[in-house]
PDB file of C-alpha atoms in Angstrom:
ATOM      1  CA  MET A 158      43.738  76.765   6.349  1.00 39.00           C
ATOM      2  CA  PRO A 159      47.018  76.496   6.486  1.00 46.00           C
ATOM      3  CA  ALA A 160      48.842  73.343   4.228  1.00 46.00           C
ATOM      4  CA  VAL A 161      50.066  70.220   6.201  1.00 39.00           C
ATOM      5  CA  GLU A 162      53.497  69.300   6.089  1.00 42.00           C
ATOM      6  CA  ARG A 163      54.217  66.427   5.512  1.00 38.00           C
ATOM      7  CA  ALA A 164      57.480  64.851   6.400  1.00 48.00           C
ATOM      8  CA  PRO A 165      59.919  63.892   3.783  1.00 59.00           C
ATOM      9  CA  VAL A 166      60.033  60.800   1.918  1.00 64.00           C
ATOM     10  CA  ARG A 167      62.678  58.734   3.159  1.00 89.00           C
ATOM     11  CA  THR A 168      64.299  56.454   0.450  1.00 94.00           C
ATOM     12  CA  LEU A 169      66.187  53.561   0.222  1.00 95.00           C
ATOM     13  CA  ARG A 170      69.415  54.893  -0.209  1.00 96.00           C
ATOM     14  CA  SER A 171      69.315  58.577   1.547  1.00 95.00           C
ATOM     15  CA  ALA A 172      67.979  56.421   5.064  1.00 95.00           C
ATOM     16  CA  SER A 173      71.528  53.770   4.322  1.00 96.00           C
ATOM     17  CA  ASP A 174      73.779  57.273   3.482  1.00 95.00           C
ATOM     18  CA  ALA A 175      72.637  59.171   6.482  1.00 95.00           C
ATOM     19  CA  PHE A 176      73.807  56.241   8.674  1.00 95.00           C
ATOM     20  CA  LEU A 177      76.795  54.528   7.276  1.00 94.00           C
ATOM     21  CA  ASP A 178      77.471  58.835   7.347  1.00 92.00           C
ATOM     22  CA  GLY A 179      78.009  58.693  11.085  1.00 89.00           C
ATOM     23  CA  ILE A 180      79.859  55.777  11.255  1.00 84.00           C
ATOM     24  CA  ALA A 181      83.666  56.823  12.270  1.00 74.00           C
ATOM     25  CA  ASN A 182      85.265  53.694  11.533  1.00 68.00           C
ATOM     26  CA  ALA A 183      86.163  53.680   8.071  1.00 68.00           C
ATOM     27  CA  ASN A 184      86.695  49.758   7.536  1.00 64.00           C
ATOM     28  CA  THR A 185      83.301  49.328   9.124  1.00 75.00           C
ATOM     29  CA  ALA A 186      81.866  51.777   6.984  1.00 83.00           C
ATOM     30  CA  ARG A 187      83.270  49.641   3.817  1.00 82.00           C
ATOM     31  CA  ALA A 188      82.095  46.774   5.281  1.00 82.00           C
ATOM     32  CA  TYR A 189      78.132  47.651   6.034  1.00 90.00           C
ATOM     33  CA  ARG A 190      77.841  49.601   2.489  1.00 92.00           C
ATOM     34  CA  THR A 191      78.671  45.718   1.907  1.00 92.00           C
ATOM     35  CA  ALA A 192      75.193  44.562   2.946  1.00 94.00           C
ATOM     36  CA  LEU A 193      73.324  47.704   1.932  1.00 96.00           C
ATOM     37  CA  ASP A 194      74.299  48.207  -1.928  1.00 96.00           C
ATOM     38  CA  ALA A 195      73.011  44.013  -1.878  1.00 96.00           C
ATOM     39  CA  LEU A 196      69.789  45.391  -0.164  1.00 96.00           C
ATOM     40  CA  LEU A 197      69.278  48.796  -2.506  1.00 96.00           C
ATOM     41  CA  ALA A 198      69.829  46.326  -5.228  1.00 96.00           C
ATOM     42  CA  GLU A 199      67.224  44.189  -4.277  1.00 95.00           C
ATOM     43  CA  PHE A 200      64.829  46.450  -3.186  1.00 95.00           C
ATOM     44  CA  GLY A 201      65.534  49.402  -5.329  1.00 95.00           C
ATOM     45  CA  ALA A 202      68.246  52.310  -4.052  1.00 94.00           C
ATOM     46  CA  ASP A 203      64.981  54.951  -4.735  1.00 94.00           C
ATOM     47  CA  SER A 204      62.030  53.250  -2.606  1.00 94.00           C
ATOM     48  CA  SER A 205      60.672  54.117   0.289  1.00 94.00           C
ATOM     49  CA  LEU A 206      62.270  52.962   3.353  1.00 94.00           C
ATOM     50  CA  ASP A 207      58.572  52.024   3.614  1.00 93.00           C
ATOM     51  CA  VAL A 208      59.227  48.732   1.571  1.00 95.00           C
ATOM     52  CA  LEU A 209      60.808  47.161   4.614  1.00 96.00           C
ATOM     53  CA  GLU A 210      57.736  47.338   6.317  1.00 94.00           C
ATOM     54  CA  GLY A 211      54.935  44.180   7.386  1.00 94.00           C
ATOM     55  CA  GLU A 212      54.933  40.127   6.675  1.00 95.00           C
ATOM     56  CA  GLN A 213      55.631  40.790   3.266  1.00 96.00           C
ATOM     57  CA  ALA A 214      58.429  42.241   3.337  1.00 95.00           C
ATOM     58  CA  ALA A 215      59.928  40.586   6.152  1.00 95.00           C
ATOM     59  CA  ASP A 216      59.276  37.405   4.294  1.00 96.00           C
ATOM     60  CA  ARG A 217      61.153  38.654   0.806  1.00 96.00           C
ATOM     61  CA  VAL A 218      63.846  39.862   2.899  1.00 96.00           C
ATOM     62  CA  ALA A 219      64.486  36.192   4.471  1.00 96.00           C
ATOM     63  CA  SER A 220      64.076  35.206   0.965  1.00 96.00           C
ATOM     64  CA  TRP A 221      66.421  37.442  -0.577  1.00 96.00           C
ATOM     65  CA  PHE A 222      69.507  36.633   2.255  1.00 96.00           C
ATOM     66  CA  ALA A 223      68.722  33.114   1.955  1.00 95.00           C
ATOM     67  CA  ASP A 224      69.866  33.343  -2.212  1.00 96.00           C
ATOM     68  CA  ARG A 225      72.524  35.986  -1.737  1.00 94.00           C
ATOM     69  CA  TRP A 226      74.235  34.560   1.209  1.00 93.00           C
ATOM     70  CA  GLY A 227      72.897  31.470   2.011  1.00 91.00           C
ATOM     71  CA  SER A 228      75.903  29.102   1.245  1.00 90.00           C
ATOM     72  CA  ALA A 229      78.551  31.592   2.082  1.00 86.00           C
ATOM     73  CA  SER A 230      80.835  31.350   5.584  1.00 82.00           C
ATOM     74  CA  ALA A 231      79.160  31.254   9.048  1.00 82.00           C
ATOM     75  CA  ASN A 232      81.207  34.842   9.311  1.00 76.00           C
ATOM     76  CA  THR A 233      80.005  35.761   6.455  1.00 85.00           C
ATOM     77  CA  VAL A 234      75.898  35.899   7.206  1.00 90.00           C
ATOM     78  CA  ASN A 235      76.375  36.834  10.498  1.00 87.00           C
ATOM     79  CA  ALA A 236      79.011  40.297   9.441  1.00 87.00           C
ATOM     80  CA  ARG A 237      76.049  40.719   6.405  1.00 92.00           C
ATOM     81  CA  LEU A 238      73.287  40.339   9.271  1.00 94.00           C
ATOM     82  CA  ARG A 239      75.198  43.194  12.078  1.00 91.00           C
ATOM     83  CA  ALA A 240      75.450  45.136   9.422  1.00 92.00           C
ATOM     84  CA  LEU A 241      71.615  45.164   8.315  1.00 96.00           C
ATOM     85  CA  GLY A 242      70.711  45.064  11.816  1.00 95.00           C
ATOM     86  CA  SER A 243      73.252  47.557  12.709  1.00 94.00           C
ATOM     87  CA  ALA A 244      71.321  49.538   9.964  1.00 95.00           C
ATOM     88  CA  ARG A 245      67.438  48.828  10.912  1.00 96.00           C
ATOM     89  CA  ALA A 246      68.205  49.604  14.526  1.00 95.00           C
ATOM     90  CA  TRP A 247      69.404  53.535  13.773  1.00 95.00           C
ATOM     91  CA  TRP A 248      66.510  53.856  11.230  1.00 96.00           C
ATOM     92  CA  ALA A 249      64.373  52.780  14.013  1.00 94.00           C
ATOM     93  CA  LYS A 250      65.494  55.586  16.821  1.00 94.00           C
ATOM     94  CA  GLN A 251      65.300  57.682  13.929  1.00 93.00           C
ATOM     95  CA  GLY A 252      61.713  56.940  13.835  1.00 93.00           C
ATOM     96  CA  TRP A 253      62.269  56.135  10.011  1.00 95.00           C
ATOM     97  CA  LEU A 254      61.523  52.805  10.168  1.00 93.00           C
ATOM     98  CA  GLU A 255      59.007  50.842  13.154  1.00 93.00           C
ATOM     99  CA  ASP A 256      59.387  46.829  11.969  1.00 92.00           C
ATOM    100  CA  ASP A 257      61.737  44.573  11.516  1.00 96.00           C
ATOM    101  CA  PRO A 258      62.278  43.305   8.636  1.00 96.00           C
ATOM    102  CA  LEU A 259      64.995  41.220   9.618  1.00 96.00           C
ATOM    103  CA  ARG A 260      62.937  39.353  12.299  1.00 96.00           C
ATOM    104  CA  ARG A 261      62.769  35.933  10.408  1.00 95.00           C
ATOM    105  CA  LEU A 262      66.667  35.642   9.927  1.00 95.00           C
ATOM    106  CA  THR A 263      69.346  34.357  13.093  1.00 93.00           C
ATOM    107  CA  SER A 264      72.979  34.707  13.424  1.00 90.00           C
ATOM    108  CA  ARG A 265      74.769  31.355  12.665  1.00 88.00           C
ATOM    109  CA  SER A 266      77.296  29.086  15.507  1.00 82.00           C
ATOM    110  CA  VAL A 267      80.723  29.312  14.346  1.00 67.00           C
ATOM    111  CA  PRO A 268      82.113  26.314  15.128  1.00 66.00           C
ATOM    112  CA  PRO A 269      86.121  26.955  16.738  1.00 57.00           C
ATOM    113  CA  ASP A 270      89.005  27.725  14.636  1.00 54.00           C
ATOM    114  CA  ARG A 271      92.108  26.371  16.522  1.00 51.00           C
ATOM    115  CA  THR A 272      93.921  26.412  13.455  1.00 52.00           C
ATOM    116  CA  ARG A 273      94.435  30.148  12.329  1.00 80.00           C
ATOM    117  CA  ALA A 274      98.011  30.493  14.431  1.00 87.00           C
ATOM    118  CA  LEU A 275     101.222  30.223  11.291  1.00 91.00           C
ATOM    119  CA  SER A 276     103.378  28.038  12.623  1.00 90.00           C
ATOM    120  CA  ARG A 277     106.565  30.302  13.525  1.00 92.00           C
ATOM    121  CA  ALA A 278     108.751  28.435  10.719  1.00 93.00           C
ATOM    122  CA  VAL A 279     106.043  30.247   8.094  1.00 94.00           C
ATOM    123  CA  VAL A 280     106.113  33.398  10.004  1.00 96.00           C
ATOM    124  CA  GLN A 281     110.187  33.563   9.543  1.00 95.00           C
ATOM    125  CA  GLU A 282     109.556  32.687   5.992  1.00 96.00           C
ATOM    126  CA  LEU A 283     106.937  35.285   5.579  1.00 94.00           C
ATOM    127  CA  LEU A 284     108.943  37.970   7.352  1.00 96.00           C
ATOM    128  CA  GLY A 285     112.567  36.945   5.493  1.00 94.00           C
ATOM    129  CA  ARG A 286     111.132  36.690   2.128  1.00 91.00           C
ATOM    130  CA  GLU A 287     113.005  38.459  -0.149  1.00 89.00           C
ATOM    131  CA  GLY A 288     110.975  40.245  -2.901  1.00 89.00           C
ATOM    132  CA  VAL A 289     109.092  42.171  -0.391  1.00 91.00           C
ATOM    133  CA  ALA A 290     108.582  45.786  -0.926  1.00 92.00           C
ATOM    134  CA  LEU A 291     109.887  47.890   2.320  1.00 95.00           C
ATOM    135  CA  ARG A 292     106.343  48.800   2.966  1.00 95.00           C
ATOM    136  CA  GLU A 293     104.908  45.227   3.035  1.00 95.00           C
ATOM    137  CA  ARG A 294     108.291  43.947   5.316  1.00 96.00           C
ATOM    138  CA  VAL A 295     107.513  46.642   8.079  1.00 97.00           C
ATOM    139  CA  LEU A 296     104.392  46.242   8.042  1.00 98.00           C
ATOM    140  CA  TRP A 297     104.134  42.425   8.952  1.00 98.00           C
ATOM    141  CA  ARG A 298     106.647  42.463  11.226  1.00 98.00           C
ATOM    142  CA  LEU A 299     104.875  45.291  13.866  1.00 98.00           C
ATOM    143  CA  LEU A 300     101.747  42.872  13.286  1.00 97.00           C
ATOM    144  CA  TYR A 301     103.357  39.989  14.053  1.00 97.00           C
ATOM    145  CA  GLU A 302     105.956  42.174  16.545  1.00 97.00           C
ATOM    146  CA  SER A 303     103.342  44.537  18.683  1.00 96.00           C
ATOM    147  CA  ALA A 304     100.319  41.423  18.024  1.00 94.00           C
ATOM    148  CA  ALA A 305      98.254  44.970  17.156  1.00 95.00           C
ATOM    149  CA  ARG A 306      94.830  44.635  14.774  1.00 93.00           C
ATOM    150  CA  ALA A 307      95.863  45.923  11.644  1.00 94.00           C
ATOM    151  CA  SER A 308      93.208  48.263  11.505  1.00 92.00           C
ATOM    152  CA  GLU A 309      95.152  49.923  14.746  1.00 95.00           C
ATOM    153  CA  VAL A 310      98.382  49.754  12.935  1.00 96.00           C
ATOM    154  CA  LEU A 311      96.867  51.092   9.970  1.00 95.00           C
ATOM    155  CA  ALA A 312      95.855  54.098  12.001  1.00 92.00           C
ATOM    156  CA  LEU A 313      98.884  55.273  12.675  1.00 95.00           C
ATOM    157  CA  ASP A 314     100.415  58.291  12.001  1.00 93.00           C
ATOM    158  CA  VAL A 315     103.945  59.666  12.212  1.00 94.00           C
ATOM    159  CA  GLU A 316     103.399  61.634  15.434  1.00 95.00           C
ATOM    160  CA  ASP A 317     102.157  58.489  17.190  1.00 95.00           C
ATOM    161  CA  LEU A 318     105.331  57.194  17.247  1.00 96.00           C
ATOM    162  CA  ASP A 319     108.125  57.267  19.989  1.00 96.00           C
ATOM    163  CA  LEU A 320     110.923  55.907  17.725  1.00 96.00           C
ATOM    164  CA  ALA A 321     113.810  55.706  20.617  1.00 96.00           C
ATOM    165  CA  ASN A 322     111.632  53.585  22.696  1.00 96.00           C
ATOM    166  CA  ARG A 323     110.160  51.846  20.538  1.00 96.00           C
ATOM    167  CA  ARG A 324     106.505  52.393  20.867  1.00 95.00           C
ATOM    168  CA  ALA A 325     103.379  53.994  19.816  1.00 95.00           C
ATOM    169  CA  ARG A 326     100.448  54.973  20.498  1.00 93.00           C
ATOM    170  CA  VAL A 327      97.070  53.269  18.963  1.00 93.00           C
ATOM    171  CA  ARG A 328      93.019  53.723  19.639  1.00 88.00           C
ATOM    172  CA  ARG A 329      92.114  49.733  20.324  1.00 88.00           C
ATOM    173  CA  LYS A 330      88.725  48.884  19.599  1.00 81.00           C
ATOM    174  CA  GLY A 331      86.397  50.494  21.215  1.00 76.00           C
ATOM    175  CA  GLY A 332      88.283  53.554  21.305  1.00 81.00           C
ATOM    176  CA  ALA A 333      90.149  53.262  24.372  1.00 85.00           C
ATOM    177  CA  VAL A 334      94.079  54.656  23.898  1.00 90.00           C
ATOM    178  CA  ASP A 335      96.927  52.225  24.102  1.00 92.00           C
ATOM    179  CA  THR A 336     100.747  51.525  24.058  1.00 94.00           C
ATOM    180  CA  ILE A 337     101.598  48.729  21.170  1.00 96.00           C
ATOM    181  CA  THR A 338     105.744  47.813  21.536  1.00 96.00           C
ATOM    182  CA  TRP A 339     107.809  46.592  18.862  1.00 96.00           C
ATOM    183  CA  GLN A 340     111.816  44.793  18.802  1.00 96.00           C
ATOM    184  CA  THR A 341     114.696  45.139  16.871  1.00 96.00           C
ATOM    185  CA  PRO A 342     113.402  44.220  13.650  1.00 96.00           C
ATOM    186  CA  THR A 343     110.730  46.290  13.390  1.00 96.00           C
ATOM    187  CA  ALA A 344     112.746  49.257  15.045  1.00 96.00           C
ATOM    188  CA  ARG A 345     115.850  48.883  11.971  1.00 97.00           C
ATOM    189  CA  LEU A 346     113.344  49.115   9.357  1.00 97.00           C
ATOM    190  CA  LEU A 347     110.604  51.706  10.317  1.00 97.00           C
ATOM    191  CA  PRO A 348     113.209  55.237  10.022  1.00 96.00           C
ATOM    192  CA  ARG A 349     114.237  53.215   6.341  1.00 96.00           C
ATOM    193  CA  LEU A 350     110.254  53.488   5.884  1.00 95.00           C
ATOM    194  CA  LEU A 351     109.744  56.922   6.634  1.00 94.00           C
ATOM    195  CA  GLY A 352     112.289  58.814   5.149  1.00 92.00           C
ATOM    196  CA  GLY A 353     112.437  61.555   7.365  1.00 91.00           C
ATOM    197  CA  ARG A 354     108.610  62.125   7.505  1.00 90.00           C
ATOM    198  CA  ALA A 355     107.307  63.854  10.392  1.00 88.00           C
ATOM    199  CA  ARG A 356     103.493  64.074   9.838  1.00 88.00           C
ATOM    200  CA  GLY A 357     100.981  62.022   8.057  1.00 89.00           C
ATOM    201  CA  PRO A 358     100.058  58.700   7.987  1.00 92.00           C
ATOM    202  CA  VAL A 359     103.102  55.830   8.422  1.00 95.00           C
ATOM    203  CA  PHE A 360     101.462  53.402   5.749  1.00 95.00           C
ATOM    204  CA  VAL A 361     101.026  55.054   2.446  1.00 89.00           C
ATOM    205  CA  THR A 362      99.882  54.374  -0.729  1.00 86.00           C
ATOM    206  CA  ASP A 363     102.326  54.026  -3.484  1.00 80.00           C
ATOM    207  CA  ARG A 364     100.948  56.638  -5.826  1.00 75.00           C
ATOM    208  CA  ARG A 365      98.953  60.303  -4.774  1.00 70.00           C
ATOM    209  CA  ALA A 366      96.151  59.691  -3.285  1.00 60.00           C
ATOM    210  CA  LYS A 367      92.474  60.096  -5.945  1.00 64.00           C
ATOM    211  CA  GLY A 368      90.220  63.043  -5.364  1.00 56.00           C
ATOM    212  CA  GLN A 369      92.680  64.854  -3.047  1.00 56.00           C
ATOM    213  CA  ALA A 370      93.238  68.197  -5.406  1.00 51.00           C
ATOM    214  CA  LEU A 371      89.205  68.137  -5.306  1.00 49.00           C
ATOM    215  CA  GLY A 372      89.599  67.678  -1.289  1.00 55.00           C
ATOM    216  CA  GLN A 373      87.992  63.896  -1.319  1.00 55.00           C
ATOM    217  CA  VAL A 374      90.127  62.777   1.080  1.00 57.00           C
ATOM    218  CA  PRO A 375      90.501  63.658   4.762  1.00 62.00           C
ATOM    219  CA  GLY A 376      93.257  65.903   5.638  1.00 61.00           C
ATOM    220  CA  GLN A 377      94.617  63.512   8.247  1.00 64.00           C
ATOM    221  CA  ASP A 378      94.922  60.676   5.678  1.00 64.00           C
ATOM    222  CA  LEU A 379      97.014  62.092   3.117  1.00 73.00           C
ATOM    223  CA  SER A 380     101.230  62.520   3.999  1.00 64.00           C
ATOM    224  CA  PRO A 381     103.378  65.354   2.327  1.00 68.00           C
ATOM    225  CA  GLU A 382     103.671  64.208  -0.865  1.00 75.00           C
ATOM    226  CA  GLY A 383     100.049  63.726  -1.157  1.00 75.00           C
ATOM    227  CA  ARG A 384      99.958  60.129  -0.711  1.00 78.00           C
ATOM    228  CA  GLY A 385      96.851  58.586   0.892  1.00 82.00           C
ATOM    229  CA  ARG A 386      96.879  56.326   4.118  1.00 87.00           C
ATOM    230  CA  LEU A 387      96.870  52.188   3.044  1.00 89.00           C
ATOM    231  CA  SER A 388      94.003  50.851   3.159  1.00 88.00           C
ATOM    232  CA  TYR A 389      93.208  47.852   5.330  1.00 89.00           C
ATOM    233  CA  ARG A 390      91.517  46.103   1.910  1.00 89.00           C
ATOM    234  CA  ARG A 391      94.908  46.975   0.001  1.00 90.00           C
ATOM    235  CA  ALA A 392      97.239  45.511   2.928  1.00 92.00           C
ATOM    236  CA  GLU A 393      95.312  42.903   3.422  1.00 90.00           C
ATOM    237  CA  GLU A 394      94.923  41.470  -0.333  1.00 89.00           C
ATOM    238  CA  LEU A 395      98.856  42.175  -0.401  1.00 90.00           C
ATOM    239  CA  PHE A 396      99.171  39.700   1.952  1.00 90.00           C
ATOM    240  CA  VAL A 397      96.921  36.849   1.545  1.00 87.00           C
ATOM    241  CA  VAL A 398      98.736  36.337  -1.604  1.00 87.00           C
ATOM    242  CA  ALA A 399     102.006  36.355  -0.773  1.00 90.00           C
ATOM    243  CA  SER A 400     100.776  34.282   2.637  1.00 88.00           C
ATOM    244  CA  GLY A 401      98.910  31.849  -0.358  1.00 86.00           C
ATOM    245  CA  GLY A 402      95.990  32.660   1.802  1.00 84.00           C
ATOM    246  CA  SER A 403      96.748  33.686   5.410  1.00 88.00           C
ATOM    247  CA  THR A 404      94.829  36.659   6.995  1.00 90.00           C
ATOM    248  CA  LEU A 405      97.109  39.496   8.344  1.00 93.00           C
ATOM    249  CA  HIS A 406      95.007  38.971  11.557  1.00 92.00           C
ATOM    250  CA  GLN A 407      96.958  35.249  11.691  1.00 93.00           C
ATOM    251  CA  LEU A 408     100.102  37.484  12.154  1.00 95.00           C
ATOM    252  CA  ARG A 409      98.358  38.844  15.519  1.00 94.00           C
ATOM    253  CA  HIS A 410      96.867  35.584  16.569  1.00 93.00           C
ATOM    254  CA  SER A 411     100.118  33.643  15.658  1.00 94.00           C
ATOM    255  CA  ALA A 412     102.261  36.801  18.093  1.00 95.00           C
ATOM    256  CA  LEU A 413      99.884  35.780  20.942  1.00 93.00           C
ATOM    257  CA  THR A 414      99.812  31.898  20.711  1.00 92.00           C
ATOM    258  CA  HIS A 415     103.185  32.006  20.289  1.00 93.00           C
ATOM    259  CA  ALA A 416     103.984  34.287  23.437  1.00 92.00           C
ATOM    260  CA  ALA A 417     101.318  31.932  25.013  1.00 90.00           C
ATOM    261  CA  GLU A 418     104.418  29.399  24.130  1.00 88.00           C
ATOM    262  CA  ASP A 419     107.290  31.243  25.838  1.00 89.00           C
ATOM    263  CA  GLY A 420     105.572  31.378  28.876  1.00 87.00           C
ATOM    264  CA  ALA A 421     103.766  34.855  28.742  1.00 88.00           C
ATOM    265  CA  GLN A 422     101.033  34.792  31.665  1.00 88.00           C
ATOM    266  CA  VAL A 423      97.512  36.087  31.216  1.00 88.00           C
ATOM    267  CA  PRO A 424      98.392  40.004  32.481  1.00 90.00           C
ATOM    268  CA  ILE A 425     101.182  40.157  29.743  1.00 91.00           C
ATOM    269  CA  LEU A 426      99.007  38.639  27.091  1.00 90.00           C
ATOM    270  CA  MET A 427      95.743  41.286  27.895  1.00 91.00           C
ATOM    271  CA  ALA A 428      98.241  44.289  27.813  1.00 91.00           C
ATOM    272  CA  TYR A 429     100.189  42.680  24.578  1.00 92.00           C
ATOM    273  CA  SER A 430      96.712  42.307  22.831  1.00 90.00           C
ATOM    274  CA  GLY A 431      95.106  45.425  24.351  1.00 89.00           C
ATOM    275  CA  HIS A 432      91.960  42.342  24.942  1.00 87.00           C
ATOM    276  CA  THR A 433      89.981  43.774  28.514  1.00 84.00           C
ATOM    277  CA  SER A 434      89.195  40.416  29.500  1.00 85.00           C
ATOM    278  CA  VAL A 435      90.443  36.595  30.530  1.00 87.00           C
ATOM    279  CA  SER A 436      87.825  35.155  28.042  1.00 82.00           C
ATOM    280  CA  SER A 437      88.966  37.039  25.035  1.00 82.00           C
ATOM    281  CA  VAL A 438      92.610  36.712  25.059  1.00 83.00           C
ATOM    282  CA  ALA A 439      92.265  32.791  25.977  1.00 82.00           C
ATOM    283  CA  LYS A 440      91.571  31.079  22.442  1.00 76.00           C
ATOM    284  CA  TYR A 441      95.273  32.432  21.853  1.00 76.00           C
ATOM    285  CA  ALA A 442      96.230  31.167  23.965  1.00 74.00           C
ATOM    286  CA  ARG A 443      96.341  27.808  22.627  1.00 73.00           C
ATOM    287  CA  ILE A 444      98.855  25.629  22.149  1.00 71.00           C
ATOM    288  CA  SER A 445      99.672  25.731  18.549  1.00 73.00           C
ATOM    289  CA  ALA A 446      99.795  21.947  16.649  1.00 73.00           C
ATOM    290  CA  GLU A 447     103.673  22.438  15.864  1.00 76.00           C
ATOM    291  CA  ARG A 448     104.542  22.529  19.838  1.00 74.00           C
ATOM    292  CA  LEU A 449     102.255  20.315  20.902  1.00 78.00           C
ATOM    293  CA  GLY A 450     103.819  17.856  18.687  1.00 80.00           C
ATOM    294  CA  ALA A 451     107.329  19.036  20.225  1.00 79.00           C
ATOM    295  CA  TRP A 452     105.567  18.499  23.252  1.00 75.00           C
ATOM    296  CA  GLN A 453     104.634  14.509  22.328  1.00 81.00           C
ATOM    297  CA  ALA A 454     108.331  14.372  20.676  1.00 83.00           C
ATOM    298  CA  GLU A 455     110.242  14.890  24.190  1.00 80.00           C
ATOM    299  CA  ARG A 456     107.380  13.001  26.599  1.00 77.00           C
ATOM    300  CA  ASP A 457     107.668   9.747  23.396  1.00 78.00           C
ATOM    301  CA  PRO A 458     108.861   6.433  25.460  1.00 80.00           C
ATOM    302  CA  ALA A 459     111.202   4.763  22.265  1.00 76.00           C
ATOM    303  CA  ALA A 460     112.761   8.152  21.949  1.00 64.00           C
ATOM    304  CA  ARG A 461     113.439   8.398  25.153  1.00 59.00           C
ATOM    305  CA  ARG A 462     115.045   5.051  24.769  1.00 60.00           C
ATOM    306  CA  GLY A 463     116.712   5.909  21.911  1.00 61.00           C
ATOM    307  CA  ALA A 464     118.756   8.726  23.404  1.00 59.00           C
ATOM    308  CA  ARG A 465     120.367   6.179  25.877  1.00 58.00           C
TER     309      ARG A 465
END
């Protein structure tokens, strides 16, 4: 009687690697790996995926998750839960996992943050600050002038640029190809940054990419000189330090808020931001505290009497 072939045992490590290999966006894969690495550390990387099956597993996952991220912000909790949930859904689709070990967990509500837009004065100080490296000067200006996402701008290749018309092709969230535009300051700085390069990433690392000689860095992420594409993590680190805690996303938020204050209508804001729904762009169109204060000052009866 022929031996019955048994399905290979899926370990947490192999299942996680298989899931992450299918994620094209490097930033998403990096964020998801953070949650999955923590799961592997708790349950054992070489443990069978079956360790996540059953009621006791659901209890253990809930307890571990609460201990690990219970005191974190709602955004962090939801991001980790999304990562684990995406992996679980993919494993279930492969037929590797029947149970839902996350069923005891729920996402947290995120209170609206209405202070994310930086004032115009703060933005101009950052963009005009002396001693900032050319790469960061170009990146920050381009993010503010284009209102594009940092991930979209960092993914730009030289071939995507139309320098003469001050525009570039980007791939928006969701995969749609779109156009971003910029103004004179960025137009003046970009050729200096490129230094005559005709291909490769627009924003590159200071040094040659590690692992290049071993073929560990995709060719599309290398400049002709062998420098790698600047990562979101590194770009964010540099901006957080320089700005005293602000994020690259706040440049985008600020650009859209300031455009709304200057009278840009919703269709323009949607084209500017790349959003496809009015509700998505509405949160950026709120008037800033700075502009609200100026409006109140203009209406102040005492100020008007003093001007007579």
